[in-house]
Short mmCIF file of C-alpha atoms in Angstrom, two decimals:
data_model
loop_
_atom_site.label_atom_id
_atom_site.label_comp_id
_atom_site.label_asym_id
_atom_site.label_seq_id
_atom_site.Cartn_x
_atom_site.Cartn_y
_atom_site.Cartn_z
CA SER A 26 -12.21 -12.85 -11.47
CA ASN A 27 -13.16 -16.65 -11.37
CA MET A 28 -10.61 -19.23 -10.42
CA ILE A 29 -11.03 -22.96 -11.55
CA TYR A 30 -8.87 -25.67 -10.17
CA GLU A 31 -8.21 -28.86 -12.07
CA GLY A 32 -6.19 -31.64 -10.47
CA GLU A 33 -5.84 -33.92 -7.60
CA ILE A 34 -7.68 -33.17 -4.16
CA PHE A 35 -7.44 -34.41 -0.74
CA ASP A 36 -9.56 -33.26 2.18
CA SER A 37 -11.34 -30.69 -0.24
CA LYS A 38 -7.94 -28.93 -1.02
CA PRO A 39 -5.74 -29.13 -4.03
CA HIS A 40 -3.16 -31.84 -3.18
CA GLY A 41 -0.83 -33.43 -5.66
CA ILE A 42 -0.47 -32.39 -9.27
CA GLY A 43 -2.96 -29.57 -10.62
CA ASP A 44 -3.58 -26.29 -12.24
CA PHE A 45 -5.27 -23.15 -11.22
CA TYR A 46 -6.97 -21.29 -14.17
CA GLU A 47 -8.51 -17.67 -14.12
CA PHE A 48 -11.43 -16.69 -16.32
CA ASN A 49 -11.23 -12.82 -17.06
CA GLU A 50 -12.07 -10.51 -19.92
CA THR A 51 -9.25 -11.92 -22.17
CA GLY A 52 -10.43 -15.49 -21.66
CA LEU A 53 -8.96 -18.47 -19.92
CA THR A 54 -5.47 -18.05 -18.24
CA ILE A 55 -3.35 -20.58 -16.40
CA ILE A 56 -2.02 -18.88 -13.14
CA GLU A 57 -0.44 -21.81 -11.40
CA THR A 58 0.48 -25.35 -12.31
CA GLY A 59 2.56 -27.88 -10.16
CA THR A 60 2.33 -29.90 -7.07
CA TYR A 61 0.16 -28.81 -4.23
CA GLU A 62 0.19 -29.66 -0.51
CA ALA A 63 -2.90 -28.97 1.79
CA GLY A 64 -4.00 -26.36 -0.92
CA LYS A 65 -0.88 -24.52 -1.57
CA LEU A 66 1.65 -24.69 -4.48
CA VAL A 67 4.94 -26.19 -3.23
CA SER A 68 6.66 -26.67 -6.68
CA GLY A 69 5.96 -25.54 -10.08
CA PHE A 70 4.98 -22.24 -11.99
CA ALA A 71 2.98 -19.28 -10.70
CA GLN A 72 2.19 -16.00 -12.24
CA ASP A 73 1.48 -12.97 -10.31
CA GLU A 74 -0.66 -9.81 -11.03
CA ASN A 75 2.35 -8.04 -12.51
CA ASN A 76 2.92 -10.80 -15.15
CA SER A 77 6.08 -12.17 -13.18
CA ILE A 78 6.36 -15.94 -13.63
CA PHE A 79 7.89 -17.77 -10.80
CA ASN A 80 9.49 -21.28 -11.29
CA GLY A 81 10.72 -23.25 -8.43
CA THR A 82 9.78 -24.29 -4.93
CA PHE A 83 7.43 -22.58 -2.48
CA GLN A 84 7.34 -22.76 1.47
CA TYR A 85 4.79 -21.36 3.76
CA HIS A 86 5.26 -20.15 7.48
CA ASN A 87 2.58 -18.15 9.24
CA ASP A 88 1.55 -15.54 6.87
CA ASN A 89 4.85 -15.59 4.76
CA LYS A 90 5.56 -17.20 1.50
CA PHE A 91 9.25 -18.24 0.78
CA PHE A 92 10.22 -18.89 -2.79
CA LYS A 93 13.50 -20.27 -4.39
CA GLY A 94 13.97 -20.41 -8.04
CA VAL A 95 13.59 -18.12 -11.30
CA VAL A 96 11.43 -15.29 -11.73
CA VAL A 97 10.99 -13.82 -15.22
CA ASN A 98 9.03 -10.84 -16.42
CA PHE A 99 9.07 -10.39 -20.31
CA GLU A 100 7.55 -7.03 -20.15
CA LEU A 101 10.17 -5.52 -17.74
CA LYS A 102 12.86 -7.70 -19.44
CA THR A 103 14.08 -9.04 -16.14
CA LYS A 104 15.26 -12.52 -14.92
CA TYR A 105 15.95 -13.09 -11.15
CA GLU A 106 17.51 -16.31 -10.00
CA GLY A 107 17.44 -16.73 -6.23
CA GLU A 108 15.33 -16.30 -2.98
CA CYS A 109 12.06 -14.37 -2.51
CA LEU A 110 9.93 -13.44 0.46
CA ASN A 111 6.13 -12.73 -0.25
CA ASP A 112 6.96 -12.19 -4.10
CA GLU A 113 9.81 -9.81 -3.46
CA PHE A 114 13.45 -10.45 -4.19
CA HIS A 115 14.80 -11.20 -0.81
CA GLY A 116 17.82 -13.16 0.22
CA GLU A 117 20.76 -14.32 -2.12
CA GLY A 118 20.12 -13.82 -5.81
CA GLN A 119 21.05 -12.47 -9.17
CA LEU A 120 18.97 -10.09 -11.21
CA THR A 121 19.50 -9.37 -14.90
CA THR A 122 17.81 -6.47 -16.47
CA ILE A 123 17.98 -5.74 -20.21
CA LYS A 124 17.32 -2.23 -21.38
CA ILE A 125 17.45 -1.18 -25.05
CA THR A 126 18.68 2.33 -26.08
CA GLU A 127 19.41 3.99 -29.51
CA GLN A 128 22.89 5.05 -30.32
CA LYS A 129 23.19 7.91 -33.00
CA ARG A 130 26.39 8.65 -34.85
CA ILE A 131 27.67 10.47 -37.80
CA VAL A 132 28.85 8.20 -40.71
CA GLU A 133 30.34 9.28 -43.93
CA THR A 134 28.32 8.18 -47.06
CA HIS A 135 29.14 8.63 -50.82
CA ASP A 136 26.89 11.74 -50.62
CA GLY A 137 28.56 13.35 -47.61
CA VAL A 138 27.61 12.47 -44.05
CA ASP A 139 24.42 11.05 -42.55
CA ILE A 140 23.25 9.86 -38.98
CA ALA A 141 23.21 6.29 -38.33
CA GLU A 142 20.94 4.86 -35.54
CA LYS A 143 21.76 1.65 -33.89
CA GLU A 144 20.04 -0.36 -31.18
CA ILE A 145 22.25 -1.05 -27.99
CA GLU A 146 21.22 -3.53 -25.46
CA VAL A 147 22.42 -2.49 -21.98
CA ARG A 148 22.54 -5.84 -19.70
CA ILE A 149 22.74 -5.01 -15.98
CA VAL A 150 23.58 -7.89 -13.61
CA GLN A 151 23.27 -7.45 -9.98
CA LYS A 152 24.42 -10.26 -7.72
CA GLY A 153 24.37 -10.58 -3.96
CA LEU A 154 21.99 -10.00 -1.03
CA PHE A 155 18.55 -8.50 -1.93
CA GLU A 156 15.95 -7.11 0.35
CA ASN A 157 12.53 -5.74 -0.85
CA ASN A 158 13.48 -6.00 -4.48
CA GLU A 159 16.60 -3.98 -3.94
CA LEU A 160 20.31 -4.94 -3.83
CA GLN A 161 21.55 -4.42 -0.37
CA LYS A 162 25.13 -5.77 -0.56
CA GLY A 163 27.01 -7.28 -3.66
CA GLU A 164 28.10 -6.16 -6.92
CA THR A 165 26.66 -4.61 -10.25
CA GLN A 166 28.14 -5.14 -13.63
CA MET A 167 26.96 -3.55 -16.85
CA THR A 168 27.69 -4.71 -20.43
CA TRP A 169 26.62 -3.12 -23.75
CA HIS A 170 25.88 -5.11 -26.89
CA ASP A 171 25.12 -4.20 -30.42
CA GLU A 172 22.32 -5.52 -32.64
CA ASP A 173 24.53 -8.62 -33.47
CA GLY A 174 25.20 -9.42 -29.97
CA TYR A 175 28.81 -8.04 -29.87
CA GLU A 176 30.05 -6.38 -26.69
CA VAL A 177 30.67 -2.67 -27.58
CA PHE A 178 32.13 -1.29 -24.58
#
């Protein structure tokens, strides 16, 4: 893939406000946008190869990248608010995951009985200390909501 930078430069590196674009088979996609220092994004938005979108602040030390902010992945239906290390949930945070499931039940009709299907949204919220994308210490809460947003359990 080909990367293109558009923005402020200092000492031949991105420095100040700018955007990184990627040319690929689907066209032009913005990968990063925000404020750069010495060639590295320090605040703004970045998208990784898994289509996760990071919005927050970035710090770099040796070969490690530290992030604090919000990470959203629309395909996985996840939202993480907290700290990351090298693009993995690591440190204090809260992960919300949405899963959709079908509920089938027998209902009475004027002709007898029928099977009704209803989508149920399961919302899983994990809060606490994360390491390598996994909750190590904390709590998990689950709630179930019907198609109209009402809590059902």
